[in-house]
């Protein structure tokens, strides 16, 4: 079957799910991190964001779908193409690039709900829920984190259909709030950002160092493997699955570019470069800063709402990737023949229990080093998302059909720039 792919309910819901995976609570800091270097570099980043997001995730999806065996996830396909030892390294990097973000979300959902209970609802008896470290452990935080994390993991145990349905319901209000805030800020736009003209060297350096911010703010690679397998189950053949997957990924990239970048531009144009720098120094989200600036209580309430919706929807996609990584490592360790005898439902339950215990402990302790841990996984996910599929196109016979395209050069160059910028930012 050929011709233009038409939208259907299945593809549309997956597009929303991937959008939810990409838009974590980091969207509240994206205007500060991406916009504080000026308006004009941000314009270039906005133009790059859509093609980068779509083409990189399309490459990773094609990598999974090109396997000779239906139903093989990214950890198995890596072994098929690069050998057992290389697959173990790739799977390990894949897991450690995603799992720390899952830890952050488990901790973040506890802090978001706890802060809302204390600051917005005035429940002073929950004030201890925001304590940090061993000395600050409280019964309130133990109970709250346990309930929230068990609910999130419980959704994943019920199955894909519930996850997709719940994510769909979460993403609608998230889109509405982002759009509403963007439009609300339009009357407050000013031209101060338009007058900032960096030199050519500073202009290029600003874009280079900001690329990882765009890559990771729009990153939905943790869900791509399971998304691709879901497309394969739905449409049967590799050709049809790839066509629908590409169509869905294009829709996701469009949603991300339109809604998130409109929000970023609206926030940036409402503030001066000095105010963005001040927000960065205060280490607060853009909505917290805007609420203080405009003295608007509604923005104060919308901040936790966006954070809750974004963390919850993003948690599901990252859980898929982290589960895939840890179970892939286990199956690689016991060998292919033994792996075929494993009860996957039972393995999923064991993984859920392990994840719950680790996430609960981290959420109870509320450590302050999670942001550092997340940044360390940056080069891994950028390598897997951008560079590994391009390397496979050049070296793997099953992916040769995608070679010789100028888009491959674009993805490779953007991947090298993003990885090098992440590494540079670590030092």
Tab-separated table of C-alpha atoms in Angstrom:
chain	number	residue	atom	x	y	z
A	1	UNK	CA	0.000	0.000	0.000
A	2	UNK	CA	1.371	3.401	-0.949
A	3	UNK	CA	0.217	7.000	-1.019
A	4	UNK	CA	-0.272	9.630	1.618
A	5	UNK	CA	-0.794	8.411	5.171
A	6	UNK	CA	-3.985	9.722	6.760
A	7	UNK	CA	-4.391	10.442	10.449
A	8	UNK	CA	-6.239	7.853	12.498
A	9	UNK	CA	-6.999	7.551	16.204
A	10	UNK	CA	-4.132	5.134	16.878
A	11	UNK	CA	-1.468	7.359	15.312
A	12	UNK	CA	-2.890	10.521	16.849
A	13	UNK	CA	-2.900	9.097	20.389
A	14	UNK	CA	0.694	7.901	19.971
A	15	UNK	CA	1.651	11.373	18.746
A	16	UNK	CA	0.214	12.831	21.950
A	17	UNK	CA	2.011	10.184	24.004
A	18	UNK	CA	5.359	11.031	22.414
A	19	UNK	CA	4.653	14.732	22.964
A	20	UNK	CA	4.009	13.961	26.621
A	21	UNK	CA	7.248	11.964	26.846
A	22	UNK	CA	9.235	14.897	25.477
A	23	UNK	CA	7.645	17.675	27.525
A	24	UNK	CA	8.851	17.095	31.066
A	25	UNK	CA	9.007	19.679	33.821
A	26	UNK	CA	12.092	21.038	32.056
A	27	UNK	CA	9.762	23.036	29.797
A	28	UNK	CA	9.404	25.445	32.724
A	29	UNK	CA	13.134	26.190	32.539
A	30	UNK	CA	13.504	26.013	28.745
A	31	UNK	CA	12.715	29.727	28.096
A	32	UNK	CA	15.454	30.691	30.553
A	33	UNK	CA	18.072	28.227	29.327
A	34	UNK	CA	17.389	28.760	25.619
A	35	UNK	CA	16.497	32.447	25.606
A	36	UNK	CA	18.937	34.176	27.935
A	37	UNK	CA	21.556	34.490	25.171
A	38	UNK	CA	19.298	36.619	22.983
A	39	UNK	CA	16.391	36.536	20.572
A	40	UNK	CA	18.121	35.948	17.241
A	41	UNK	CA	19.987	32.759	18.215
A	42	UNK	CA	16.646	31.534	19.545
A	43	UNK	CA	15.104	32.074	16.089
A	44	UNK	CA	17.737	29.811	14.519
A	45	UNK	CA	17.220	27.204	17.251
A	46	UNK	CA	13.473	27.275	16.591
A	47	UNK	CA	14.081	26.671	12.877
A	48	UNK	CA	16.416	23.765	13.667
A	49	UNK	CA	14.246	22.224	16.394
A	50	UNK	CA	11.571	20.681	14.161
A	51	UNK	CA	13.829	19.010	11.577
A	52	UNK	CA	16.286	17.855	14.254
A	53	UNK	CA	13.544	16.314	16.362
A	54	UNK	CA	11.713	14.618	13.513
A	55	UNK	CA	14.686	13.257	11.559
A	56	UNK	CA	16.612	11.975	14.589
A	57	UNK	CA	13.630	10.108	16.054
A	58	UNK	CA	12.662	8.830	12.605
A	59	UNK	CA	16.158	7.352	12.259
A	60	UNK	CA	15.893	5.590	15.627
A	61	UNK	CA	12.435	4.239	14.740
A	62	UNK	CA	13.712	2.931	11.405
A	63	UNK	CA	16.602	1.270	13.249
A	64	UNK	CA	14.124	-0.730	15.362
A	65	UNK	CA	11.720	-1.538	12.515
A	66	UNK	CA	14.445	-2.744	10.127
A	67	UNK	CA	15.151	-5.849	12.218
A	68	UNK	CA	14.714	-9.193	10.464
A	69	UNK	CA	12.655	-10.440	13.414
A	70	UNK	CA	9.324	-8.828	14.282
A	71	UNK	CA	8.920	-7.783	17.891
A	72	UNK	CA	12.623	-7.171	18.606
A	73	UNK	CA	13.201	-4.032	20.675
A	74	UNK	CA	16.182	-1.712	20.423
A	75	UNK	CA	18.370	-3.814	22.741
A	76	UNK	CA	17.877	-6.943	20.584
A	77	UNK	CA	18.283	-5.087	17.278
A	78	UNK	CA	21.572	-3.626	18.517
A	79	UNK	CA	22.837	-7.173	19.062
A	80	UNK	CA	21.645	-8.281	15.634
A	81	UNK	CA	23.504	-5.426	13.909
A	82	UNK	CA	26.601	-4.840	16.032
A	83	UNK	CA	27.224	-8.121	17.863
A	84	UNK	CA	26.640	-9.297	21.434
A	85	UNK	CA	29.398	-7.292	23.138
A	86	UNK	CA	28.555	-4.033	21.414
A	87	UNK	CA	24.871	-4.615	22.194
A	88	UNK	CA	25.644	-4.928	25.895
A	89	UNK	CA	27.511	-1.617	25.854
A	90	UNK	CA	24.743	0.136	23.888
A	91	UNK	CA	22.026	-1.290	26.166
A	92	UNK	CA	23.961	-0.230	29.249
A	93	UNK	CA	24.368	3.311	27.904
A	94	UNK	CA	20.699	3.343	26.882
A	95	UNK	CA	19.607	2.373	30.391
A	96	UNK	CA	21.874	4.839	32.200
A	97	UNK	CA	20.798	7.652	29.878
A	98	UNK	CA	17.111	7.119	30.746
A	99	UNK	CA	16.881	5.720	34.282
A	100	UNK	CA	18.336	8.808	36.039
A	101	UNK	CA	15.589	10.893	34.415
A	102	UNK	CA	13.042	8.444	35.828
A	103	UNK	CA	14.572	9.030	39.272
A	104	UNK	CA	14.202	12.766	38.771
A	105	UNK	CA	10.543	12.383	37.822
A	106	UNK	CA	9.797	10.173	40.832
A	107	UNK	CA	11.400	12.795	43.048
A	108	UNK	CA	9.914	15.685	41.062
A	109	UNK	CA	6.298	14.506	41.269
A	110	UNK	CA	6.658	14.251	45.051
A	111	UNK	CA	8.104	17.762	45.314
A	112	UNK	CA	5.499	19.223	42.946
A	113	UNK	CA	2.513	17.755	44.784
A	114	UNK	CA	4.092	18.431	48.196
A	115	UNK	CA	4.799	22.058	47.337
A	116	UNK	CA	1.240	22.494	46.041
A	117	UNK	CA	-0.234	21.056	49.242
A	118	UNK	CA	1.864	23.367	51.407
A	119	UNK	CA	2.033	26.604	49.393
A	120	UNK	CA	-1.214	26.671	47.413
A	121	UNK	CA	-3.578	24.703	49.666
A	122	UNK	CA	-2.038	25.892	52.938
A	123	UNK	CA	-1.660	22.425	54.488
A	124	UNK	CA	1.029	23.342	57.006
A	125	UNK	CA	1.041	19.845	58.517
A	126	UNK	CA	2.691	18.722	55.253
A	127	UNK	CA	5.549	21.218	55.566
A	128	UNK	CA	8.050	18.454	56.374
A	129	UNK	CA	7.377	16.859	52.999
A	130	UNK	CA	9.942	19.192	51.396
A	131	UNK	CA	12.810	18.168	53.692
A	132	UNK	CA	16.038	16.802	52.188
A	133	UNK	CA	18.540	14.122	53.135
A	134	UNK	CA	18.572	11.419	55.805
A	135	UNK	CA	18.027	13.872	58.641
A	136	UNK	CA	14.969	15.320	56.926
A	137	UNK	CA	13.000	12.104	56.322
A	138	UNK	CA	9.378	12.536	57.375
A	139	UNK	CA	6.359	10.246	57.545
A	140	UNK	CA	4.489	12.651	55.253
A	141	UNK	CA	7.124	12.368	52.509
A	142	UNK	CA	7.373	8.582	52.849
A	143	UNK	CA	3.607	8.174	52.439
A	144	UNK	CA	3.149	10.795	49.700
A	145	UNK	CA	6.051	9.557	47.551
A	146	UNK	CA	5.001	5.919	47.994
A	147	UNK	CA	1.422	6.613	46.910
A	148	UNK	CA	2.382	8.747	43.889
A	149	UNK	CA	5.082	6.404	42.570
A	150	UNK	CA	2.916	3.312	43.058
A	151	UNK	CA	0.102	4.953	41.074
A	152	UNK	CA	2.451	5.836	38.197
A	153	UNK	CA	4.012	2.375	38.025
A	154	UNK	CA	0.583	0.782	38.470
A	155	UNK	CA	-0.553	2.387	35.218
A	156	UNK	CA	2.401	0.809	33.408
A	157	UNK	CA	1.578	-2.624	34.822
A	158	UNK	CA	-2.036	-2.462	33.632
A	159	UNK	CA	-0.871	-2.064	30.042
A	160	UNK	CA	-0.210	0.040	26.966
A	161	UNK	CA	-3.858	0.920	26.298
A	162	UNK	CA	-4.388	2.506	29.721
A	163	UNK	CA	-1.085	4.374	29.460
A	164	UNK	CA	-2.017	5.785	26.051
A	165	UNK	CA	-5.506	6.763	27.202
A	166	UNK	CA	-4.266	8.432	30.384
A	167	UNK	CA	-1.471	10.265	28.544
A	168	UNK	CA	-4.012	11.531	26.032
A	169	UNK	CA	-6.088	13.001	28.874
A	170	UNK	CA	-2.992	14.563	30.453
A	171	UNK	CA	-1.637	16.127	27.274
A	172	UNK	CA	-4.824	17.991	26.337
A	173	UNK	CA	-4.750	20.281	29.403
A	174	UNK	CA	-0.965	20.594	29.066
A	175	UNK	CA	-1.380	21.873	25.496
A	176	UNK	CA	-4.196	24.187	26.584
A	177	UNK	CA	-2.188	25.700	29.447
A	178	UNK	CA	0.927	26.224	27.324
A	179	UNK	CA	-1.136	27.909	24.609
A	180	UNK	CA	-3.132	29.962	27.111
A	181	UNK	CA	-0.020	31.258	28.855
A	182	UNK	CA	1.643	32.057	25.520
A	183	UNK	CA	-1.341	34.142	24.421
A	184	UNK	CA	-1.716	35.792	27.848
A	185	UNK	CA	1.839	37.122	27.652
A	186	UNK	CA	1.509	38.671	24.159
A	187	UNK	CA	0.354	42.109	25.429
A	188	UNK	CA	3.478	42.187	27.610
A	189	UNK	CA	5.939	41.628	24.766
A	190	UNK	CA	8.741	44.180	24.452
A	191	UNK	CA	11.499	44.837	21.920
A	192	UNK	CA	14.479	44.747	24.279
A	193	UNK	CA	15.465	41.262	23.092
A	194	UNK	CA	15.372	42.337	19.436
A	195	UNK	CA	18.163	44.863	20.004
A	196	UNK	CA	20.698	42.236	21.111
A	197	UNK	CA	23.036	41.479	18.177
A	198	UNK	CA	25.946	39.175	19.126
A	199	UNK	CA	29.066	38.868	16.982
A	200	UNK	CA	29.203	36.020	14.456
A	201	UNK	CA	31.483	33.996	16.738
A	202	UNK	CA	29.259	34.505	19.781
A	203	UNK	CA	26.174	33.820	17.645
A	204	UNK	CA	27.501	30.433	16.488
A	205	UNK	CA	28.803	29.523	19.949
A	206	UNK	CA	25.439	30.390	21.530
A	207	UNK	CA	23.595	28.131	19.069
A	208	UNK	CA	26.149	25.336	19.499
A	209	UNK	CA	25.992	25.338	23.289
A	210	UNK	CA	22.181	25.653	23.263
A	211	UNK	CA	21.631	22.678	20.932
A	212	UNK	CA	21.592	20.161	23.819
A	213	UNK	CA	18.866	22.215	25.514
A	214	UNK	CA	16.653	21.833	22.440
A	215	UNK	CA	17.627	18.174	21.919
A	216	UNK	CA	16.770	17.126	25.453
A	217	UNK	CA	13.697	19.326	25.801
A	218	UNK	CA	12.222	17.686	22.681
A	219	UNK	CA	13.655	14.223	23.315
A	220	UNK	CA	11.154	11.345	23.258
A	221	UNK	CA	13.647	8.608	22.361
A	222	UNK	CA	12.921	6.523	25.518
A	223	UNK	CA	9.511	5.642	24.051
A	224	UNK	CA	10.585	5.221	20.418
A	225	UNK	CA	11.440	1.518	20.570
A	226	UNK	CA	8.117	0.476	22.109
A	227	UNK	CA	6.296	2.983	19.890
A	228	UNK	CA	7.870	1.389	16.799
A	229	UNK	CA	6.932	-2.120	17.933
A	230	UNK	CA	3.396	-0.908	18.579
A	231	UNK	CA	3.267	0.411	14.997
A	232	UNK	CA	4.567	-2.946	13.783
A	233	UNK	CA	1.845	-4.840	15.665
A	234	UNK	CA	-0.817	-2.456	14.353
A	235	UNK	CA	0.152	-2.403	10.666
A	236	UNK	CA	1.884	-5.749	10.117
A	237	UNK	CA	4.589	-5.026	7.546
A	238	UNK	CA	7.788	-3.036	8.040
A	239	UNK	CA	6.875	-0.735	5.145
A	240	UNK	CA	3.449	0.220	6.538
A	241	UNK	CA	4.766	0.491	10.105
A	242	UNK	CA	7.578	2.790	8.967
A	243	UNK	CA	5.211	5.005	6.961
A	244	UNK	CA	2.807	5.431	9.851
A	245	UNK	CA	5.648	5.830	12.359
A	246	UNK	CA	7.222	8.611	10.272
A	247	UNK	CA	3.831	10.289	9.878
A	248	UNK	CA	3.240	10.149	13.641
A	249	UNK	CA	6.738	11.404	14.444
A	250	UNK	CA	6.258	14.331	12.069
A	251	UNK	CA	3.066	15.191	13.924
A	252	UNK	CA	4.853	15.009	17.266
A	253	UNK	CA	7.687	17.249	16.066
A	254	UNK	CA	5.145	19.742	14.734
A	255	UNK	CA	3.238	19.828	18.023
A	256	UNK	CA	6.451	20.296	19.978
A	257	UNK	CA	7.739	23.058	17.727
A	258	UNK	CA	4.462	24.996	17.619
A	259	UNK	CA	3.369	24.789	21.245
A	260	UNK	CA	6.681	24.668	23.111
A	261	UNK	CA	8.541	27.222	20.987
A	262	UNK	CA	5.537	29.592	21.040
A	263	UNK	CA	5.656	29.332	24.836
A	264	UNK	CA	9.419	29.945	24.828
A	265	UNK	CA	9.199	32.964	22.505
A	266	UNK	CA	6.292	34.459	24.434
A	267	UNK	CA	8.151	34.150	27.731
A	268	UNK	CA	11.409	35.507	26.304
A	269	UNK	CA	9.731	38.487	24.640
A	270	UNK	CA	7.949	39.334	27.898
A	271	UNK	CA	11.246	39.732	29.753
A	272	UNK	CA	14.534	41.521	29.302
A	273	UNK	CA	17.936	39.766	29.045
A	274	UNK	CA	18.694	40.991	32.571
A	275	UNK	CA	15.495	39.458	33.936
A	276	UNK	CA	16.223	36.094	32.305
A	277	UNK	CA	19.686	36.178	33.848
A	278	UNK	CA	18.133	36.973	37.223
A	279	UNK	CA	15.720	34.031	36.874
A	280	UNK	CA	18.668	31.779	36.041
A	281	UNK	CA	20.578	32.954	39.115
A	282	UNK	CA	17.530	32.441	41.347
A	283	UNK	CA	17.147	28.891	39.921
A	284	UNK	CA	13.361	29.178	39.658
A	285	UNK	CA	11.035	28.186	36.826
A	286	UNK	CA	9.888	30.737	34.274
A	287	UNK	CA	6.315	30.619	35.629
A	288	UNK	CA	7.493	31.335	39.165
A	289	UNK	CA	9.440	34.335	37.888
A	290	UNK	CA	6.521	35.581	35.773
A	291	UNK	CA	4.124	35.167	38.706
A	292	UNK	CA	6.382	37.388	40.802
A	293	UNK	CA	6.828	39.902	37.984
A	294	UNK	CA	3.138	40.281	37.120
A	295	UNK	CA	1.822	39.597	40.638
A	296	UNK	CA	-0.648	37.140	39.125
A	297	UNK	CA	-1.851	34.305	41.408
A	298	UNK	CA	-3.208	32.321	38.449
A	299	UNK	CA	0.291	31.866	37.050
A	300	UNK	CA	1.373	30.652	40.479
A	301	UNK	CA	-1.285	27.927	40.299
A	302	UNK	CA	-0.613	27.059	36.670
A	303	UNK	CA	3.086	26.419	37.385
A	304	UNK	CA	2.430	23.336	39.551
A	305	UNK	CA	-0.296	22.221	37.112
A	306	UNK	CA	2.095	22.270	34.148
A	307	UNK	CA	4.797	20.542	36.197
A	308	UNK	CA	2.407	17.803	37.371
A	309	UNK	CA	0.985	17.142	33.906
A	310	UNK	CA	4.409	17.243	32.257
A	311	UNK	CA	6.135	14.999	34.818
A	312	UNK	CA	3.331	12.427	34.797
A	313	UNK	CA	3.066	12.145	31.009
A	314	UNK	CA	6.842	12.108	30.587
A	315	UNK	CA	7.240	9.476	33.314
A	316	UNK	CA	5.358	6.887	31.257
A	317	UNK	CA	7.573	7.220	28.192
A	318	UNK	CA	10.775	7.139	30.214
A	319	UNK	CA	9.548	4.124	32.173
A	320	UNK	CA	9.143	2.244	28.879
A	321	UNK	CA	12.741	3.002	27.919
A	322	UNK	CA	14.227	2.253	31.332
A	323	UNK	CA	12.313	-1.042	31.588
A	324	UNK	CA	13.441	-1.981	28.097
A	325	UNK	CA	17.057	-1.236	29.057
A	326	UNK	CA	17.197	-3.182	32.336
A	327	UNK	CA	15.299	-6.168	30.917
A	328	UNK	CA	17.515	-6.109	27.831
A	329	UNK	CA	20.609	-6.308	30.025
A	330	UNK	CA	19.114	-9.268	31.898
A	331	UNK	CA	18.180	-11.143	28.720
A	332	UNK	CA	21.615	-10.507	27.226
A	333	UNK	CA	23.221	-11.827	30.411
A	334	UNK	CA	21.285	-15.136	30.413
A	335	UNK	CA	21.686	-15.694	26.666
A	336	UNK	CA	19.281	-15.830	23.736
A	337	UNK	CA	18.061	-19.422	24.206
A	338	UNK	CA	17.221	-18.909	27.871
A	339	UNK	CA	15.760	-15.477	27.095
A	340	UNK	CA	13.142	-17.040	24.834
A	341	UNK	CA	11.867	-19.065	27.809
A	342	UNK	CA	11.420	-16.022	30.074
A	343	UNK	CA	7.885	-15.076	31.113
A	344	UNK	CA	7.835	-11.396	30.034
A	345	UNK	CA	4.791	-10.509	32.160
A	346	UNK	CA	6.510	-11.849	35.240
A	347	UNK	CA	9.722	-10.041	34.293
A	348	UNK	CA	7.742	-6.796	33.910
A	349	UNK	CA	6.336	-7.215	37.423
A	350	UNK	CA	9.785	-7.888	38.905
A	351	UNK	CA	11.150	-4.814	37.097
A	352	UNK	CA	8.254	-2.749	38.442
A	353	UNK	CA	9.003	-3.828	42.019
A	354	UNK	CA	12.719	-3.008	41.645
A	355	UNK	CA	11.965	0.366	40.065
A	356	UNK	CA	9.392	1.170	42.742
A	357	UNK	CA	11.827	0.475	45.578
A	358	UNK	CA	14.647	2.536	44.019
A	359	UNK	CA	12.381	5.436	43.013
A	360	UNK	CA	10.722	5.462	46.430
A	361	UNK	CA	14.052	5.567	48.282
A	362	UNK	CA	15.325	8.415	46.088
A	363	UNK	CA	12.055	10.343	46.438
A	364	UNK	CA	12.121	9.967	50.230
A	365	UNK	CA	15.728	11.173	50.462
A	366	UNK	CA	15.099	14.061	48.026
A	367	UNK	CA	18.797	14.452	47.057
A	368	UNK	CA	20.122	17.611	45.420
A	369	UNK	CA	22.472	15.855	42.945
A	370	UNK	CA	19.849	14.552	40.507
A	371	UNK	CA	20.352	17.380	38.006
A	372	UNK	CA	24.052	16.522	37.802
A	373	UNK	CA	23.260	12.847	37.275
A	374	UNK	CA	20.821	13.754	34.481
A	375	UNK	CA	23.429	15.851	32.669
A	376	UNK	CA	25.904	12.950	32.758
A	377	UNK	CA	23.468	10.869	30.713
A	378	UNK	CA	23.255	13.577	28.065
A	379	UNK	CA	26.059	12.408	25.750
A	380	UNK	CA	24.712	8.838	25.836
A	381	UNK	CA	21.190	9.669	24.727
A	382	UNK	CA	22.433	12.107	22.068
A	383	UNK	CA	24.758	9.425	20.691
A	384	UNK	CA	22.031	6.783	20.603
A	385	UNK	CA	19.413	9.145	19.159
A	386	UNK	CA	21.475	10.916	16.493
A	387	UNK	CA	24.628	8.991	15.724
A	388	UNK	CA	23.847	5.280	16.166
A	389	UNK	CA	21.079	5.149	13.503
A	390	UNK	CA	23.249	7.109	11.046
A	391	UNK	CA	26.132	4.699	11.638
A	392	UNK	CA	23.738	1.789	11.059
A	393	UNK	CA	22.551	3.316	7.768
A	394	UNK	CA	26.168	3.435	6.600
A	395	UNK	CA	27.166	-0.049	7.799
A	396	UNK	CA	24.091	-2.310	8.110
A	397	UNK	CA	22.697	-3.909	4.896
A	398	UNK	CA	19.094	-3.797	6.174
A	399	UNK	CA	19.304	-0.006	6.491
A	400	UNK	CA	21.165	0.722	3.243
A	401	UNK	CA	17.857	1.715	1.649
A	402	UNK	CA	17.947	4.907	3.734
A	403	UNK	CA	21.473	5.905	2.624
A	404	UNK	CA	22.470	8.701	0.269
A	405	UNK	CA	20.113	11.311	1.707
A	406	UNK	CA	21.149	14.849	2.620
A	407	UNK	CA	19.048	14.542	5.778
A	408	UNK	CA	21.515	11.920	7.046
A	409	UNK	CA	24.308	14.492	6.850
A	410	UNK	CA	22.149	17.012	8.712
A	411	UNK	CA	21.356	14.557	11.535
A	412	UNK	CA	25.011	13.484	11.817
A	413	UNK	CA	26.288	17.084	11.991
A	414	UNK	CA	23.638	18.074	14.550
A	415	UNK	CA	24.422	14.959	16.572
A	416	UNK	CA	28.162	15.660	16.651
A	417	UNK	CA	27.524	19.300	17.620
A	418	UNK	CA	25.041	18.318	20.351
A	419	UNK	CA	27.290	15.631	21.863
A	420	UNK	CA	30.357	17.883	21.803
A	421	UNK	CA	28.396	20.742	23.380
A	422	UNK	CA	27.099	18.483	26.162
A	423	UNK	CA	30.611	17.223	26.885
A	424	UNK	CA	31.958	20.792	26.888
A	425	UNK	CA	29.210	21.919	29.297
A	426	UNK	CA	30.199	19.171	31.737
A	427	UNK	CA	33.652	20.702	32.212
